[in-house]
PDB file of C-alpha atoms in Angstrom:
ATOM      1  CA  MET A 884     100.403 112.734 115.297  1.00  0.00           C
ATOM      2  CA  PRO A 885      99.973 109.175 113.952  1.00  0.00           C
ATOM      3  CA  THR A 886     103.111 107.395 112.785  1.00  0.00           C
ATOM      4  CA  ALA A 887     103.368 105.457 109.513  1.00  0.00           C
ATOM      5  CA  ASP A 888     102.965 102.239 111.535  1.00  0.00           C
ATOM      6  CA  ASP A 889      99.778 103.604 113.137  1.00  0.00           C
ATOM      7  CA  LYS A 890      98.400 104.494 109.706  1.00  0.00           C
ATOM      8  CA  LEU A 891      99.292 101.053 108.352  1.00  0.00           C
ATOM      9  CA  HIS A 892      97.623  99.327 111.311  1.00  0.00           C
ATOM     10  CA  ALA A 893      94.444 101.384 110.807  1.00  0.00           C
ATOM     11  CA  LEU A 894      94.477 100.537 107.110  1.00  0.00           C
ATOM     12  CA  VAL A 895      94.787  96.810 107.815  1.00  0.00           C
ATOM     13  CA  LEU A 896      91.702  97.062 110.026  1.00  0.00           C
ATOM     14  CA  ARG A 897      89.869  98.720 107.123  1.00  0.00           C
ATOM     15  CA  PHE A 898      90.719  95.713 104.929  1.00  0.00           C
ATOM     16  CA  TYR A 899      88.887  93.510 107.408  1.00  0.00           C
ATOM     17  CA  GLU A 900      85.906  95.876 107.337  1.00  0.00           C
ATOM     18  CA  ALA A 901      85.737  95.666 103.543  1.00  0.00           C
ATOM     19  CA  THR A 902      85.250  91.909 103.653  1.00  0.00           C
ATOM     20  CA  THR A 903      81.766  92.609 105.023  1.00  0.00           C
ATOM     21  CA  GLU A 904      81.258  95.907 103.152  1.00  0.00           C
ATOM     22  CA  PRO A 905      82.563  95.330  99.586  1.00  0.00           C
ATOM     23  CA  GLY A 906      81.533  98.843  98.541  1.00  0.00           C
ATOM     24  CA  GLU A 907      84.438 100.146 100.631  1.00  0.00           C
ATOM     25  CA  TRP A 908      87.197  98.463  98.598  1.00  0.00           C
ATOM     26  CA  ARG A 909      87.672 101.371  96.180  1.00  0.00           C
ATOM     27  CA  ASN A 910      88.181 103.869  99.027  1.00  0.00           C
ATOM     28  CA  ILE A 911      90.424 101.527 100.993  1.00  0.00           C
ATOM     29  CA  LEU A 912      92.590 100.831  97.972  1.00  0.00           C
ATOM     30  CA  GLN A 913      92.911 104.566  97.335  1.00  0.00           C
ATOM     31  CA  GLU A 914      94.026 104.999 100.955  1.00  0.00           C
ATOM     32  CA  THR A 915      96.508 102.155 100.434  1.00  0.00           C
ATOM     33  CA  ALA A 916      97.960 103.873  97.373  1.00  0.00           C
ATOM     34  CA  GLU A 917      98.258 107.191  99.210  1.00  0.00           C
ATOM     35  CA  LEU A 918      99.922 105.652 102.267  1.00  0.00           C
ATOM     36  CA  LEU A 919     102.498 103.949 100.031  1.00  0.00           C
ATOM     37  CA  ARG A 920     103.059 107.069  97.887  1.00  0.00           C
ATOM     38  CA  ALA A 921     101.618 105.185  94.922  1.00  0.00           C
ATOM     39  CA  ASP A 922      99.131 106.284  92.299  1.00  0.00           C
ATOM     40  CA  GLY A 923      96.863 103.239  92.260  1.00  0.00           C
ATOM     41  CA  ALA A 924      96.169  99.977  94.048  1.00  0.00           C
ATOM     42  CA  ALA A 925      94.385  96.725  93.235  1.00  0.00           C
ATOM     43  CA  LEU A 926      93.265  93.641  95.119  1.00  0.00           C
ATOM     44  CA  PHE A 927      92.310  90.765  92.867  1.00  0.00           C
ATOM     45  CA  SER A 928      91.964  87.067  92.201  1.00  0.00           C
ATOM     46  CA  ASN A 929      90.971  85.298  89.016  1.00  0.00           C
ATOM     47  CA  PRO A 930      88.066  87.496  87.868  1.00  0.00           C
ATOM     48  CA  THR A 931      86.250  84.475  86.406  1.00  0.00           C
ATOM     49  CA  GLY A 932      86.813  82.199  89.401  1.00  0.00           C
ATOM     50  CA  PRO A 933      84.980  81.817  92.704  1.00  0.00           C
ATOM     51  CA  GLY A 934      87.367  84.060  94.632  1.00  0.00           C
ATOM     52  CA  LEU A 935      87.411  87.723  95.497  1.00  0.00           C
ATOM     53  CA  GLY A 936      87.188  89.080  91.962  1.00  0.00           C
ATOM     54  CA  MET A 937      88.778  92.447  91.282  1.00  0.00           C
ATOM     55  CA  HIS A 938      88.778  95.679  93.249  1.00  0.00           C
ATOM     56  CA  TYR A 939      90.861  98.723  92.374  1.00  0.00           C
ATOM     57  CA  SER A 940      91.312 102.407  93.093  1.00  0.00           C
ATOM     58  CA  GLU A 941      90.022 105.073  90.732  1.00  0.00           C
ATOM     59  CA  ARG A 942      93.450 105.734  89.178  1.00  0.00           C
ATOM     60  CA  LEU A 943      93.388 102.251  87.619  1.00  0.00           C
ATOM     61  CA  ASP A 944      90.104 102.762  85.728  1.00  0.00           C
ATOM     62  CA  ASP A 945      91.840 103.364  82.376  1.00  0.00           C
ATOM     63  CA  LEU A 946      94.087 100.326  82.765  1.00  0.00           C
ATOM     64  CA  ILE A 947      91.226  98.009  83.720  1.00  0.00           C
ATOM     65  CA  ASP A 948      88.994  99.332  80.929  1.00  0.00           C
ATOM     66  CA  TRP A 949      91.805  98.817  78.405  1.00  0.00           C
ATOM     67  CA  ALA A 950      92.534  95.283  79.637  1.00  0.00           C
ATOM     68  CA  PHE A 951      88.889  94.220  79.411  1.00  0.00           C
ATOM     69  CA  ARG A 952      88.529  95.752  75.928  1.00  0.00           C
ATOM     70  CA  GLN A 953      91.508  93.670  74.788  1.00  0.00           C
ATOM     71  CA  GLY A 954      89.584  90.553  75.715  1.00  0.00           C
ATOM     72  CA  PRO A 955      90.784  87.111  76.753  1.00  0.00           C
ATOM     73  CA  GLU A 956      93.692  87.101  74.297  1.00  0.00           C
ATOM     74  CA  LEU A 957      95.452  89.709  76.452  1.00  0.00           C
ATOM     75  CA  HIS A 958      97.450  87.657  78.928  1.00  0.00           C
ATOM     76  CA  ASN A 959      98.608  89.254  82.185  1.00  0.00           C
ATOM     77  CA  PRO A 960     101.696  87.226  83.163  1.00  0.00           C
ATOM     78  CA  ARG A 961     102.216  89.101  86.446  1.00  0.00           C
ATOM     79  CA  PRO A 962     100.134  86.902  88.789  1.00  0.00           C
ATOM     80  CA  GLN A 963     101.661  83.646  87.535  1.00  0.00           C
ATOM     81  CA  ARG A 964     105.180  85.022  87.810  1.00  0.00           C
ATOM     82  CA  ALA A 965     104.462  86.288  91.327  1.00  0.00           C
ATOM     83  CA  LEU A 966     103.274  82.822  92.363  1.00  0.00           C
ATOM     84  CA  GLN A 967     106.463  81.305  90.939  1.00  0.00           C
ATOM     85  CA  ARG A 968     108.931  83.799  92.355  1.00  0.00           C
ATOM     86  CA  ALA A 969     107.644  84.935  95.739  1.00  0.00           C
ATOM     87  CA  ARG A 970     106.317  83.338  98.879  1.00  0.00           C
ATOM     88  CA  PRO A 971     102.953  84.443 100.316  1.00  0.00           C
ATOM     89  CA  GLY A 972     103.270  87.802 102.018  1.00  0.00           C
ATOM     90  CA  GLN A 973     106.528  88.731 100.296  1.00  0.00           C
ATOM     91  CA  ALA A 974     106.416  92.071  98.501  1.00  0.00           C
ATOM     92  CA  ILE A 975     108.199  92.176  95.147  1.00  0.00           C
ATOM     93  CA  THR A 976     108.430  94.610  92.244  1.00  0.00           C
ATOM     94  CA  GLU A 977     107.913  94.426  88.506  1.00  0.00           C
ATOM     95  CA  SER A 978     111.696  94.197  88.126  1.00  0.00           C
ATOM     96  CA  ASP A 979     111.741  91.011  90.222  1.00  0.00           C
ATOM     97  CA  LEU A 980     109.324  89.438  87.738  1.00  0.00           C
ATOM     98  CA  PHE A 981     110.519  90.680  84.350  1.00  0.00           C
ATOM     99  CA  SER A 982     113.607  91.708  82.438  1.00  0.00           C
ATOM    100  CA  GLU A 983     113.773  95.283  81.174  1.00  0.00           C
ATOM    101  CA  TRP A 984     112.945  94.023  77.674  1.00  0.00           C
ATOM    102  CA  GLU A 985     109.868  92.136  78.948  1.00  0.00           C
ATOM    103  CA  LEU A 986     108.658  95.220  80.826  1.00  0.00           C
ATOM    104  CA  ASN A 987     108.821  97.251  77.639  1.00  0.00           C
ATOM    105  CA  HIS A 988     107.589  94.669  75.119  1.00  0.00           C
ATOM    106  CA  LEU A 989     105.223  92.073  76.585  1.00  0.00           C
ATOM    107  CA  PRO A 990     101.722  93.244  75.619  1.00  0.00           C
ATOM    108  CA  PHE A 991     100.282  93.624  79.129  1.00  0.00           C
ATOM    109  CA  ASN A 992     103.367  95.371  80.497  1.00  0.00           C
ATOM    110  CA  ALA A 993     103.636  97.704  77.503  1.00  0.00           C
ATOM    111  CA  GLY A 994      99.909  98.437  77.802  1.00  0.00           C
ATOM    112  CA  MET A 995     100.298  99.482  81.435  1.00  0.00           C
ATOM    113  CA  ILE A 996     102.883 102.024  80.366  1.00  0.00           C
ATOM    114  CA  GLU A 997     101.316 103.253  77.129  1.00  0.00           C
ATOM    115  CA  THR A 998      97.634 103.171  78.076  1.00  0.00           C
ATOM    116  CA  ALA A 999      97.696 104.124  81.732  1.00  0.00           C
ATOM    117  CA  GLY A1000     101.140 105.690  82.195  1.00  0.00           C
ATOM    118  CA  LEU A1001     101.919 103.189  84.978  1.00  0.00           C
ATOM    119  CA  ARG A1002     105.431 101.731  85.064  1.00  0.00           C
ATOM    120  CA  TRP A1003     106.358 100.749  88.592  1.00  0.00           C
ATOM    121  CA  ASP A1004     104.540  98.035  90.494  1.00  0.00           C
ATOM    122  CA  ALA A1005     104.951  96.487  93.945  1.00  0.00           C
ATOM    123  CA  GLY A1006     102.934  93.839  95.697  1.00  0.00           C
ATOM    124  CA  GLY A1007     102.452  90.138  95.726  1.00  0.00           C
ATOM    125  CA  TYR A1008     100.499  87.063  96.597  1.00  0.00           C
ATOM    126  CA  VAL A1009      98.772  87.515  99.950  1.00  0.00           C
ATOM    127  CA  GLY A1010      96.875  84.249 100.358  1.00  0.00           C
ATOM    128  CA  ASP A1011      93.911  82.269  99.061  1.00  0.00           C
ATOM    129  CA  VAL A1012      90.136  82.715  99.131  1.00  0.00           C
ATOM    130  CA  TYR A1013      87.997  79.810  97.906  1.00  0.00           C
ATOM    131  CA  GLY A1014      91.140  78.154  96.576  1.00  0.00           C
ATOM    132  CA  GLN A1015      92.031  81.176  94.421  1.00  0.00           C
ATOM    133  CA  PRO A1016      95.252  83.176  94.987  1.00  0.00           C
ATOM    134  CA  ILE A1017      94.722  86.802  96.017  1.00  0.00           C
ATOM    135  CA  PHE A1018      97.125  89.557  94.949  1.00  0.00           C
ATOM    136  CA  LEU A1019      97.584  93.064  96.316  1.00  0.00           C
ATOM    137  CA  THR A1020      99.501  95.501  94.121  1.00  0.00           C
ATOM    138  CA  VAL A1021     100.259  99.210  94.062  1.00  0.00           C
ATOM    139  CA  GLN A1022     101.379 101.146  91.018  1.00  0.00           C
ATOM    140  CA  ARG A1023     103.296 104.333  90.314  1.00  0.00           C
ATOM    141  CA  GLU A1024     103.364 106.412  87.195  1.00  0.00           C
ATOM    142  CA  ARG A1025     106.345 106.141  84.876  1.00  0.00           C
ATOM    143  CA  SER A1026     107.514 109.660  85.772  1.00  0.00           C
ATOM    144  CA  LYS A1027     108.036 108.680  89.426  1.00  0.00           C
ATOM    145  CA  GLU A1028     110.659 106.596  91.202  1.00  0.00           C
ATOM    146  CA  ARG A1029     110.401 102.833  91.439  1.00  0.00           C
ATOM    147  CA  PHE A1030     109.580 101.206  94.770  1.00  0.00           C
ATOM    148  CA  GLY A1031     112.605 100.764  96.984  1.00  0.00           C
ATOM    149  CA  ALA A1032     113.689  98.073  99.423  1.00  0.00           C
ATOM    150  CA  ASP A1033     112.483 100.055 102.452  1.00  0.00           C
ATOM    151  CA  GLU A1034     109.008 100.351 100.960  1.00  0.00           C
ATOM    152  CA  LEU A1035     108.884  96.644 100.162  1.00  0.00           C
ATOM    153  CA  ALA A1036     109.813  95.792 103.744  1.00  0.00           C
TER     154      ALA A1036
END
C-alpha cells in the first residue's frame, strides 16, 4: 500500500505533467486537496500578468466566481502578505498572515467565509514563472480544523 510520501511524490510528478497539459490542472489540484485533507486547492499568479494565470479545483468555483464578480476593487491581500512573511517554499497559514479581526473583516477574507464557506488556508509562494510569483494554496471549510504544524511541514 502506498505511503503518504509515495502519494506526495506521485502528485509532484503530476504537477510536472500539467505544465505540458494545462487541462490537467483542475484534476491535479483536486488530488492535492484530497491528499492534504483539504476541500479545495489553487495554483495561481497574477491573473493579468504573463505568468501561469489561475488554476483551481472544482470546490473553489463559487469563490472564484464571487471574486471576479466583485471586480478590480476587491483586493486579495493574501499573496502580498505571503511574499512579505514567508520565504519561497515555506508553507504558512491564514493565521500567519492575518489577525483574527482581519480574517473576519477584511473584504476578501470575509468573502471566503461567507460566500464559499472556506475559513482555513495553507500554502505559500513556490517560485516565479516569467517574473511573476506563483502561489499554491489549499483551503478547508470553516466547519473543519485548521491546518496544523505537521501538515505544514
